[in-house]
Amino acid sequence: MPPSDLPDDAARVLSADKAAVSRALNLVEDRRPEAQTAVTELLAALKDAPKAAGGHRVGLTGPPGVGKSTLTSALARSVRRGGRTVGVVAIDPSSIRSGGSLLGDRARMSFDPSDAGLFVRSLATAGEVGGLAYAANSAVRVLAAAYDMVVIETTGVGQSEIDIMHVADTVVLVVQPGSGDVLQFLKAGIMEIPDILVVNKADQDELAQRAVADLRGALQTARAVGATGGRDAGWEPPIVATSATKGTGIDELIAALDGHRKHLEATLATRRRQGEVQWALDLFTRKHGEHGLSTLGGAAQLQARAERDLDDGETPLSLCEHLSREYVAALGKTP
Amino acid sequence: MAEDGKLKRDKPWIMRTYSGHSTAAASNALYRTNLAKGQTGLSVAFDLPTQTGYDADDPLARGEVGKVGVPVSHIGDMRALFDGLPLDQMNTSMTINATAVWLLSLYVAAAEDQGVDPSVLRGTTQNDIIKEYLSRGTHIFPPAASMRLITDLITYTVKDVPKWNPINVCSYHLQEAGATPTQELAYALVTAIGVLDAVKATGRVPASEFGNVVGRMSFFVNAGIRFVEELCKMRAFVELWDRVTRERYGVTDPKQRRFRYGVQVNSLGLTEQQPENNVIRIVLEMLAVTLSKDARARAIQLPAWNEALGLPRPWDQQWSLRAQQILAYESDLLEYADLFKGSEVVEAQTQRLVESAWAEVQEVLKRGGAVEAVESGYIKQRLVESNAARLRAIESGDQVVVGVNKYVDGAPSPLTENLDEAILTIDPEVDAAQRAALVRWKEERDNAAVEQALAELQRVAKADENMMAPSIAAAHAGVTTGEWANTLRQVWGEYRAPTGVAGAIVKASGSGPAAETIARLRKRLAELEARMGRRAKLLVGKPGLDGHSNGAEQIAIKARDVGFDVVYEGIRVSPEQIVASALEEGVHLIGLSILSGSHLALVPEVVERLREAGLGDIPVVAGGIIPEVDAERLRRGGVAAVYTPKDFELDNIMSDLIDLVDRRHAAE
Ligand code: B12
Ligand SMILES: Nc1nc2c(ncn2[C@@H]2O[C@H](COP(=O)(O)OP(=O)(O)OP(=O)(O)O)[C@@H](O)[C@H]2O)c(=O)[nH]1
Ligand SMILES: [Mg+2]
């Protein structure tokens, strides 16, 4: 592939030219320091894309094997039928030993290969401390500039449930009937309330209804004992039963997604910005701990700094890297 | 010895040759000569479009029509296939699964046309769709619909065609996908249990007659080169099946509890190098399933010496048939009672297998049974892991394969002097001829009757009734294989099975030369990543209807283990899809795997479409059963490298792949 010609490519991304979108994704995945300027320029050029502002970034998370990929596939097909275009980022874990990965989510999705309005990119976590891939945030920004809806499928393990909040407008937690997963999550306190809960594999009506009822009960209990924080007091997370294989419940899921997107309308810009700030700081803290934070002036100061820098075109990744360098330099000075 | 002083010999097993190719007429001629050579049963190989429910004119059938078997699109083809072969006298085994209900319907309808009462028909429909998801790859519908088709066929024949074996529960294909003896035993048994439980759940068989169903269950088993252990495996099967039928289903009649099985011996271990050695392997493997009188096969078909080269010619198959005949008729094997009764060694090994297999049966049942363990990917992943361990042992030399990793030098073989002619090649005109014949068929039939038959088929598919009756009616009406399957696809949908690769864990040795090689490859990929900015990304694609997934799976996990990011989407992906994936995923390299013989149609198509999509600079490699003349053609057409089974050292392949990415990056 020839090296990309930036302004031209950005324009083509906006028109959802697949080759250009693919090149742009390759670029944001590029970890070479010399690529960073180009990444920053590209993302800046895509920042005010009409699709990005009006679009919807949906994060799907949940334990391995609950059907996230199958559901992504069913969801994307339905959304396409409704006329909107869809970009998908599917994230799988990298092997710690080899650095390689088997990107298996795509195998569970079936799409018309000639559909210009649908794009799927698999990303490996590439050893990030969190559950999201290194370039996930930037990849989402690229796809958001090209497609109406962006769906992010996480690995569902490790930190990805938290990370996904930083890149998605709407977080959907997927569970299966009778698995008790939700209760586990809530008890462990590692998860704030997702915006939407999906009980997938609800292939039979009866089973589905029971599962939804169980889940509702569990949520209420959890709330009563204060086990859930909830990042949005004004939103009652709906519970939707789906069968990704049979295609049932998908329309309800789309309605729930649209409902949440509408609910966010006024606060969306802040939410997205907040997510990025948070992600940059989380990445940095995971690498360098509290000591890192305090060395660079403490959480509050870094927060303000992050907001400023992100406004100036930094990405969470590049910001984190800058902060790391500063921290290392600071360490060098203090004996 | 009998009274008259003559030796009383057991009746030999049924001898078959798995065959069929090109057209119904050509296959009919082949069956007649096979029978004339002393073969005692027929074994029909269908082409992949017929097995996966497509007509010859479907775009997905491109390159596959009449290749690996006979195309049967409608009752006219079925009549031609058995022309002059009276069906009341045949014992016909049909390797057919997803479309088994349909092919049996055509067979029944053809028999009726011959004036034969279906109730006298004898033979076998493979009809084990569970193992299709795990190994064989010709499934169409989701598991629940497949299970329904399986049980519909069983409940039909048990009542209406009582001598028919409605299902061959297959462990053969599991071993071909890497299964250990324990896994082969366990997964075949859980499949049989899943099927019998499902038949019970239909409520169509009165409890008093359930023993008849159990009695008609038959198995299709493998026998590998560790033939003593395999012999014990067969004895373990007999014991375990007796246990299951007695304890789980309460069958009291010992005849209905008998473990009845047919065999094809191992083909996965047959080599491309020094292929003449395969004959010795085949004969040893046959001993495992014949020596024990108490656990002897009912029917045997053997692969041929040139298995890893391509399709066998009639002479190649004849050589294997002769091996059976010599064992059965020349040797004294059939004069003795069971040779191993009371043997402590055989008994101890048998018990070890019984115990380990029973533990794995319990594990799968705990996970909800065969269907659940297929859907969750549990069994598939176990198979992929076993296969990886096997390949690694061959690569390291821990498992000796003569002519491959030991004793590799030898005199040139006269058998392979002219390698390109040492296999059967199918006339490429067959495809067009079959398509033209299909057009004629559709013009000449009563299309109103066809519409009506399809409507009825659809109605029954949505209802709780047996699919056999409307399928037999559709066969008589002139419905085609593609029409039958497409009608059901619309009702039940299609299914892509788990690939088993993502979670597959390969235990690697921490030190020694093998570990050093891996470390070197990993280092190269890490350096390449630093230079390219991204990790090298490989797309492994399986275009066409080919279900041979072993090679693609093993390449995919090996590539991950040396450090590639790997996208593998499973079997039966169209060239369009492969190109779309390459574009969207931003891959550095594409590897295609094709073993069904359709490489000359499919590989150039992918290469061409890549060019059209502006991706002509991504290197493409191909692997599979690709004769050297064809490989040369592919390379001339722009394919960077071609690999065949003789390239068993995966580390070398990986090194080549890294070179390709490296060179392309350097050229940028
Ligand atoms: C195992 C096997 C099966 C298994 C497959 C299990 C599975 N899930 O893979 C089962 C029993 C299911 C099976 C079924 C059939 N089989 Co089969 N099978 C074989 C067999 C014995 C071995 C293939 C194998 O797995 N080898 C082990 C793997 C690791 O090796 P490999 O795939 O060759 O890969 C190596 C290289 O080729 C290369 N490579 C391969 N792919 C790739 C990809 C990349 C990117 C790279 C870099 C390298 C690479 O690297 C690998 C490492 O060495 C071959 C004969 C033989 N001995 O080769 C016949 C064979 C391939 N089968 C054959 C046939 C006809 C069938 C059927 C179609 C029969 C029928 N009519 O129904 C069925 C249906 C299958 C289907 N759905 O398509 C024929 C094909 C004939 C032809 N090409 O002209 C063969 C050649 C046997 C024969 N001589 O008749 N089969
Ligand atoms: N019965 C049923 N099975 C489903 C449904 N959705 C997914 N599955 C099956 O569940 C298995 C896992 O599905 P995936 O879509 O790969 O699940 P996932 O959550 O993406 O898995 P990971 O990415 O590995 O975490 C597959 O066998 C699917 O066919 C459903 O609605 N009903
Ligand atoms: Mg997934």
PDB file of C-alpha atoms in Angstrom, chain A residues 91-291:
ATOM      1  CA  ILE A  91     -10.807  -6.741  20.013  1.00  0.00           C
ATOM      2  CA  ASP A  92      -9.099  -9.989  20.937  1.00  0.00           C
ATOM      3  CA  PRO A  93      -6.302 -10.698  23.386  1.00  0.00           C
ATOM      4  CA  SER A  94      -2.683 -10.988  22.293  1.00  0.00           C
ATOM      5  CA  SER A  95      -0.592 -13.873  23.513  1.00  0.00           C
ATOM      6  CA  ILE A  96       1.731 -12.695  26.230  1.00  0.00           C
ATOM      7  CA  ARG A  97       4.434 -15.120  25.175  1.00  0.00           C
ATOM      8  CA  SER A  98       4.521 -14.545  21.440  1.00  0.00           C
ATOM      9  CA  GLY A  99       2.914 -11.135  21.036  1.00  0.00           C
ATOM     10  CA  GLY A 100       0.737 -12.670  18.340  1.00  0.00           C
ATOM     11  CA  SER A 101      -3.001 -13.154  18.381  1.00  0.00           C
ATOM     12  CA  LEU A 102      -5.844 -15.102  16.873  1.00  0.00           C
ATOM     13  CA  LEU A 103      -8.462 -12.603  15.874  1.00  0.00           C
ATOM     14  CA  GLY A 104     -11.477 -14.890  15.998  1.00  0.00           C
ATOM     15  CA  ASP A 105     -14.448 -12.554  16.266  1.00  0.00           C
ATOM     16  CA  ARG A 106     -14.714 -12.004  12.546  1.00  0.00           C
ATOM     17  CA  ALA A 107     -15.323 -15.719  12.069  1.00  0.00           C
ATOM     18  CA  ARG A 108     -18.643 -15.356  13.864  1.00  0.00           C
ATOM     19  CA  MET A 109     -19.874 -12.446  11.800  1.00  0.00           C
ATOM     20  CA  SER A 110     -21.516 -12.832   8.438  1.00  0.00           C
ATOM     21  CA  PHE A 111     -21.938  -9.900   6.146  1.00  0.00           C
ATOM     22  CA  ASP A 112     -22.419  -9.189   2.498  1.00  0.00           C
ATOM     23  CA  PRO A 113     -18.852  -8.603   1.298  1.00  0.00           C
ATOM     24  CA  SER A 114     -20.034  -6.120  -1.302  1.00  0.00           C
ATOM     25  CA  ASP A 115     -21.755  -3.861   1.252  1.00  0.00           C
ATOM     26  CA  ALA A 116     -19.953  -0.510   1.197  1.00  0.00           C
ATOM     27  CA  GLY A 117     -21.690   0.608   4.375  1.00  0.00           C
ATOM     28  CA  LEU A 118     -20.195  -1.982   6.690  1.00  0.00           C
ATOM     29  CA  PHE A 119     -16.617  -2.268   7.859  1.00  0.00           C
ATOM     30  CA  VAL A 120     -15.026  -4.652  10.375  1.00  0.00           C
ATOM     31  CA  ARG A 121     -11.521  -4.327  11.775  1.00  0.00           C
ATOM     32  CA  SER A 122     -10.050  -6.743  14.307  1.00  0.00           C
ATOM     33  CA  LEU A 123      -7.511  -5.422  16.775  1.00  0.00           C
ATOM     34  CA  ALA A 124      -5.245  -7.239  19.190  1.00  0.00           C
ATOM     35  CA  THR A 125      -4.814  -5.979  22.740  1.00  0.00           C
ATOM     36  CA  ALA A 126      -1.085  -6.036  22.106  1.00  0.00           C
ATOM     37  CA  GLY A 127      -0.084  -6.327  25.716  1.00  0.00           C
ATOM     38  CA  GLU A 128      -1.883  -3.213  26.906  1.00  0.00           C
ATOM     39  CA  VAL A 129      -2.438  -3.330  30.611  1.00  0.00           C
ATOM     40  CA  GLY A 130      -6.099  -2.741  30.023  1.00  0.00           C
ATOM     41  CA  GLY A 131      -8.453  -4.896  28.072  1.00  0.00           C
ATOM     42  CA  LEU A 132      -8.718  -2.573  25.105  1.00  0.00           C
ATOM     43  CA  ALA A 133      -6.309  -2.534  22.235  1.00  0.00           C
ATOM     44  CA  TYR A 134      -3.582   0.070  22.021  1.00  0.00           C
ATOM     45  CA  ALA A 135      -5.217   1.895  19.163  1.00  0.00           C
ATOM     46  CA  ALA A 136      -8.849   1.240  20.068  1.00  0.00           C
ATOM     47  CA  ASN A 137      -9.694   4.826  20.903  1.00  0.00           C
ATOM     48  CA  SER A 138      -8.145   6.184  17.723  1.00  0.00           C
ATOM     49  CA  ALA A 139      -9.630   3.407  15.619  1.00  0.00           C
ATOM     50  CA  VAL A 140     -13.057   4.283  16.955  1.00  0.00           C
ATOM     51  CA  ARG A 141     -12.479   7.893  15.992  1.00  0.00           C
ATOM     52  CA  VAL A 142     -11.550   6.889  12.455  1.00  0.00           C
ATOM     53  CA  LEU A 143     -14.596   4.675  12.055  1.00  0.00           C
ATOM     54  CA  ALA A 144     -16.855   7.256  13.693  1.00  0.00           C
ATOM     55  CA  ALA A 145     -15.865   9.716  10.991  1.00  0.00           C
ATOM     56  CA  ALA A 146     -16.925   7.268   8.302  1.00  0.00           C
ATOM     57  CA  TYR A 147     -19.909   5.350   9.661  1.00  0.00           C
ATOM     58  CA  ASP A 148     -23.125   6.230  11.469  1.00  0.00           C
ATOM     59  CA  MET A 149     -22.711   3.669  14.191  1.00  0.00           C
ATOM     60  CA  VAL A 150     -19.494   2.238  15.584  1.00  0.00           C
ATOM     61  CA  VAL A 151     -19.649  -0.996  17.539  1.00  0.00           C
ATOM     62  CA  ILE A 152     -16.720  -1.974  19.728  1.00  0.00           C
ATOM     63  CA  GLU A 153     -16.520  -5.589  20.894  1.00  0.00           C
ATOM     64  CA  THR A 154     -14.201  -5.999  23.857  1.00  0.00           C
ATOM     65  CA  THR A 155     -12.461  -9.130  25.069  1.00  0.00           C
ATOM     66  CA  GLY A 156     -14.725  -9.084  28.085  1.00  0.00           C
ATOM     67  CA  VAL A 157     -11.890  -9.806  30.460  1.00  0.00           C
ATOM     68  CA  GLY A 158      -9.443  -7.830  32.545  1.00  0.00           C
ATOM     69  CA  GLN A 159      -9.864  -4.099  32.490  1.00  0.00           C
ATOM     70  CA  SER A 160     -11.869  -3.954  29.305  1.00  0.00           C
ATOM     71  CA  GLU A 161     -15.168  -3.352  31.076  1.00  0.00           C
ATOM     72  CA  ILE A 162     -13.761  -0.175  32.506  1.00  0.00           C
ATOM     73  CA  ASP A 163     -11.883   0.892  29.411  1.00  0.00           C
ATOM     74  CA  ILE A 164     -14.905   0.539  27.224  1.00  0.00           C
ATOM     75  CA  MET A 165     -16.651   3.306  29.165  1.00  0.00           C
ATOM     76  CA  HIS A 166     -13.955   5.654  27.993  1.00  0.00           C
ATOM     77  CA  VAL A 167     -14.488   5.037  24.304  1.00  0.00           C
ATOM     78  CA  ALA A 168     -18.176   4.188  23.988  1.00  0.00           C
ATOM     79  CA  ASP A 169     -21.183   6.438  24.320  1.00  0.00           C
ATOM     80  CA  THR A 170     -23.309   3.496  25.331  1.00  0.00           C
ATOM     81  CA  VAL A 171     -21.985   0.445  27.138  1.00  0.00           C
ATOM     82  CA  VAL A 172     -23.905  -2.769  26.633  1.00  0.00           C
ATOM     83  CA  LEU A 173     -23.182  -5.639  28.971  1.00  0.00           C
ATOM     84  CA  VAL A 174     -24.024  -9.007  27.436  1.00  0.00           C
ATOM     85  CA  VAL A 175     -24.710 -12.034  29.625  1.00  0.00           C
ATOM     86  CA  GLN A 176     -26.334 -15.416  29.161  1.00  0.00           C
ATOM     87  CA  PRO A 177     -29.367 -16.803  30.965  1.00  0.00           C
ATOM     88  CA  GLY A 178     -28.661 -18.348  34.300  1.00  0.00           C
ATOM     89  CA  SER A 179     -24.976 -17.534  34.339  1.00  0.00           C
ATOM     90  CA  GLY A 180     -24.998 -15.321  37.420  1.00  0.00           C
ATOM     91  CA  ASP A 181     -22.351 -13.200  35.720  1.00  0.00           C
ATOM     92  CA  VAL A 182     -23.993  -9.867  36.376  1.00  0.00           C
ATOM     93  CA  LEU A 183     -24.289 -10.434  40.068  1.00  0.00           C
ATOM     94  CA  GLN A 184     -20.639 -11.372  40.117  1.00  0.00           C
ATOM     95  CA  PHE A 185     -19.666  -8.179  38.382  1.00  0.00           C
ATOM     96  CA  LEU A 186     -21.793  -6.021  40.582  1.00  0.00           C
ATOM     97  CA  LYS A 187     -20.595  -7.667  43.763  1.00  0.00           C
ATOM     98  CA  ALA A 188     -17.016  -7.352  42.728  1.00  0.00           C
ATOM     99  CA  GLY A 189     -17.675  -3.673  42.214  1.00  0.00           C
ATOM    100  CA  ILE A 190     -15.459  -3.635  39.165  1.00  0.00           C
ATOM    101  CA  MET A 191     -18.231  -2.384  37.009  1.00  0.00           C
ATOM    102  CA  GLU A 192     -20.389   0.632  37.085  1.00  0.00           C
ATOM    103  CA  ILE A 193     -23.858   0.041  35.792  1.00  0.00           C
ATOM    104  CA  PRO A 194     -23.799  -0.503  32.078  1.00  0.00           C
ATOM    105  CA  ASP A 195     -26.211   1.586  30.075  1.00  0.00           C
ATOM    106  CA  ILE A 196     -27.994  -1.428  28.649  1.00  0.00           C
ATOM    107  CA  LEU A 197     -28.087  -5.052  29.735  1.00  0.00           C
ATOM    108  CA  VAL A 198     -28.568  -7.817  27.199  1.00  0.00           C
ATOM    109  CA  VAL A 199     -29.455 -11.390  28.006  1.00  0.00           C
ATOM    110  CA  ASN A 200     -28.313 -13.201  24.886  1.00  0.00           C
ATOM    111  CA  LYS A 201     -28.953 -16.851  23.944  1.00  0.00           C
ATOM    112  CA  ALA A 202     -32.520 -16.318  25.049  1.00  0.00           C
ATOM    113  CA  ASP A 203     -33.581 -18.663  22.281  1.00  0.00           C
ATOM    114  CA  GLN A 204     -36.837 -19.724  23.875  1.00  0.00           C
ATOM    115  CA  ASP A 205     -39.426 -17.194  24.968  1.00  0.00           C
ATOM    116  CA  GLU A 206     -40.018 -18.695  28.353  1.00  0.00           C
ATOM    117  CA  LEU A 207     -36.348 -18.952  29.173  1.00  0.00           C
ATOM    118  CA  ALA A 208     -35.830 -15.397  28.028  1.00  0.00           C
ATOM    119  CA  GLN A 209     -38.549 -13.962  30.198  1.00  0.00           C
ATOM    120  CA  ARG A 210     -37.287 -15.794  33.237  1.00  0.00           C
ATOM    121  CA  ALA A 211     -33.744 -14.621  32.606  1.00  0.00           C
ATOM    122  CA  VAL A 212     -34.838 -11.013  32.274  1.00  0.00           C
ATOM    123  CA  ALA A 213     -36.867 -11.243  35.471  1.00  0.00           C
ATOM    124  CA  ASP A 214     -33.917 -12.790  37.334  1.00  0.00           C
ATOM    125  CA  LEU A 215     -31.645 -10.076  36.118  1.00  0.00           C
ATOM    126  CA  ARG A 216     -34.043  -7.333  37.091  1.00  0.00           C
ATOM    127  CA  GLY A 217     -34.205  -8.806  40.572  1.00  0.00           C
ATOM    128  CA  ALA A 218     -30.453  -9.006  40.794  1.00  0.00           C
ATOM    129  CA  LEU A 219     -30.064  -5.413  39.755  1.00  0.00           C
ATOM    130  CA  GLN A 220     -32.537  -4.248  42.331  1.00  0.00           C
ATOM    131  CA  THR A 221     -30.795  -6.151  45.082  1.00  0.00           C
ATOM    132  CA  ALA A 222     -27.471  -4.765  44.025  1.00  0.00           C
ATOM    133  CA  ARG A 223     -28.820  -1.253  43.974  1.00  0.00           C
ATOM    134  CA  ALA A 224     -30.422  -1.653  47.369  1.00  0.00           C
ATOM    135  CA  VAL A 225     -27.120  -2.573  48.964  1.00  0.00           C
ATOM    136  CA  GLY A 226     -25.404   0.234  47.112  1.00  0.00           C
ATOM    137  CA  ALA A 227     -23.167  -2.071  45.114  1.00  0.00           C
ATOM    138  CA  THR A 228     -23.649  -0.059  41.966  1.00  0.00           C
ATOM    139  CA  GLY A 229     -22.435   3.401  41.254  1.00  0.00           C
ATOM    140  CA  GLY A 230     -24.028   4.302  38.001  1.00  0.00           C
ATOM    141  CA  ARG A 231     -22.484   7.018  35.942  1.00  0.00           C
ATOM    142  CA  ASP A 232     -25.803   8.510  35.039  1.00  0.00           C
ATOM    143  CA  ALA A 233     -28.453   8.885  37.681  1.00  0.00           C
ATOM    144  CA  GLY A 234     -31.145   9.860  35.213  1.00  0.00           C
ATOM    145  CA  TRP A 235     -30.956   6.656  33.207  1.00  0.00           C
ATOM    146  CA  GLU A 236     -32.620   3.401  34.104  1.00  0.00           C
ATOM    147  CA  PRO A 237     -30.696   0.664  32.221  1.00  0.00           C
ATOM    148  CA  PRO A 238     -33.133  -1.348  30.137  1.00  0.00           C
ATOM    149  CA  ILE A 239     -32.786  -5.125  29.991  1.00  0.00           C
ATOM    150  CA  VAL A 240     -33.195  -6.703  26.570  1.00  0.00           C
ATOM    151  CA  ALA A 241     -33.427 -10.405  25.758  1.00  0.00           C
ATOM    152  CA  THR A 242     -31.903 -11.418  22.437  1.00  0.00           C
ATOM    153  CA  SER A 243     -31.107 -14.481  20.411  1.00  0.00           C
ATOM    154  CA  ALA A 244     -28.234 -13.485  18.197  1.00  0.00           C
ATOM    155  CA  THR A 245     -28.476 -16.727  16.256  1.00  0.00           C
ATOM    156  CA  LYS A 246     -32.222 -16.491  15.630  1.00  0.00           C
ATOM    157  CA  GLY A 247     -32.207 -12.719  15.290  1.00  0.00           C
ATOM    158  CA  THR A 248     -34.883 -12.110  17.908  1.00  0.00           C
ATOM    159  CA  GLY A 249     -34.788  -9.109  20.211  1.00  0.00           C
ATOM    160  CA  ILE A 250     -32.447  -7.214  17.915  1.00  0.00           C
ATOM    161  CA  ASP A 251     -35.005  -4.541  17.091  1.00  0.00           C
ATOM    162  CA  GLU A 252     -35.610  -4.020  20.809  1.00  0.00           C
ATOM    163  CA  LEU A 253     -31.882  -3.677  21.303  1.00  0.00           C
ATOM    164  CA  ILE A 254     -31.684  -1.080  18.560  1.00  0.00           C
ATOM    165  CA  ALA A 255     -34.583   0.812  20.153  1.00  0.00           C
ATOM    166  CA  ALA A 256     -32.806   0.736  23.515  1.00  0.00           C
ATOM    167  CA  LEU A 257     -29.592   1.964  21.908  1.00  0.00           C
ATOM    168  CA  ASP A 258     -31.374   4.773  20.112  1.00  0.00           C
ATOM    169  CA  GLY A 259     -33.151   5.663  23.333  1.00  0.00           C
ATOM    170  CA  HIS A 260     -29.901   5.954  25.184  1.00  0.00           C
ATOM    171  CA  ARG A 261     -28.272   7.928  22.414  1.00  0.00           C
ATOM    172  CA  LYS A 262     -31.131  10.391  22.565  1.00  0.00           C
ATOM    173  CA  HIS A 263     -30.866  10.608  26.331  1.00  0.00           C
ATOM    174  CA  LEU A 264     -27.204  11.551  25.891  1.00  0.00           C
ATOM    175  CA  GLU A 265     -27.755  14.241  23.305  1.00  0.00           C
ATOM    176  CA  ALA A 266     -27.037  17.190  25.593  1.00  0.00           C
ATOM    177  CA  THR A 267     -24.127  15.648  27.470  1.00  0.00           C
ATOM    178  CA  LEU A 268     -22.484  13.627  24.741  1.00  0.00           C
ATOM    179  CA  ALA A 269     -19.601  15.942  23.937  1.00  0.00           C
ATOM    180  CA  THR A 270     -18.623  16.187  27.591  1.00  0.00           C
ATOM    181  CA  ARG A 271     -18.997  12.477  28.077  1.00  0.00           C
ATOM    182  CA  ARG A 272     -16.716  11.685  25.172  1.00  0.00           C
ATOM    183  CA  ARG A 273     -14.129  14.232  26.276  1.00  0.00           C
ATOM    184  CA  GLN A 274     -14.307  12.942  29.839  1.00  0.00           C
ATOM    185  CA  GLY A 275     -13.829   9.404  28.586  1.00  0.00           C
ATOM    186  CA  GLU A 276     -10.674  10.339  26.744  1.00  0.00           C
ATOM    187  CA  VAL A 277      -9.208  12.239  29.652  1.00  0.00           C
ATOM    188  CA  GLN A 278      -9.973   9.349  31.913  1.00  0.00           C
ATOM    189  CA  TRP A 279      -8.484   6.845  29.548  1.00  0.00           C
ATOM    190  CA  ALA A 280      -5.258   8.761  29.120  1.00  0.00           C
ATOM    191  CA  LEU A 281      -4.879   9.036  32.889  1.00  0.00           C
ATOM    192  CA  ASP A 282      -5.845   5.401  33.486  1.00  0.00           C
ATOM    193  CA  LEU A 283      -3.287   4.208  30.976  1.00  0.00           C
ATOM    194  CA  PHE A 284      -0.658   6.337  32.624  1.00  0.00           C
ATOM    195  CA  THR A 285      -1.582   5.221  36.144  1.00  0.00           C
ATOM    196  CA  ARG A 286      -1.538   1.569  35.154  1.00  0.00           C
ATOM    197  CA  LYS A 287       1.983   2.006  33.899  1.00  0.00           C
ATOM    198  CA  HIS A 288       3.400   4.169  36.654  1.00  0.00           C
ATOM    199  CA  GLY A 289       1.016   3.921  39.580  1.00  0.00           C
ATOM    200  CA  GLU A 290       0.196   6.548  42.157  1.00  0.00           C
ATOM    201  CA  HIS A 291       3.802   7.533  42.238  1.00  0.00           C
TER     202      HIS A 291
END
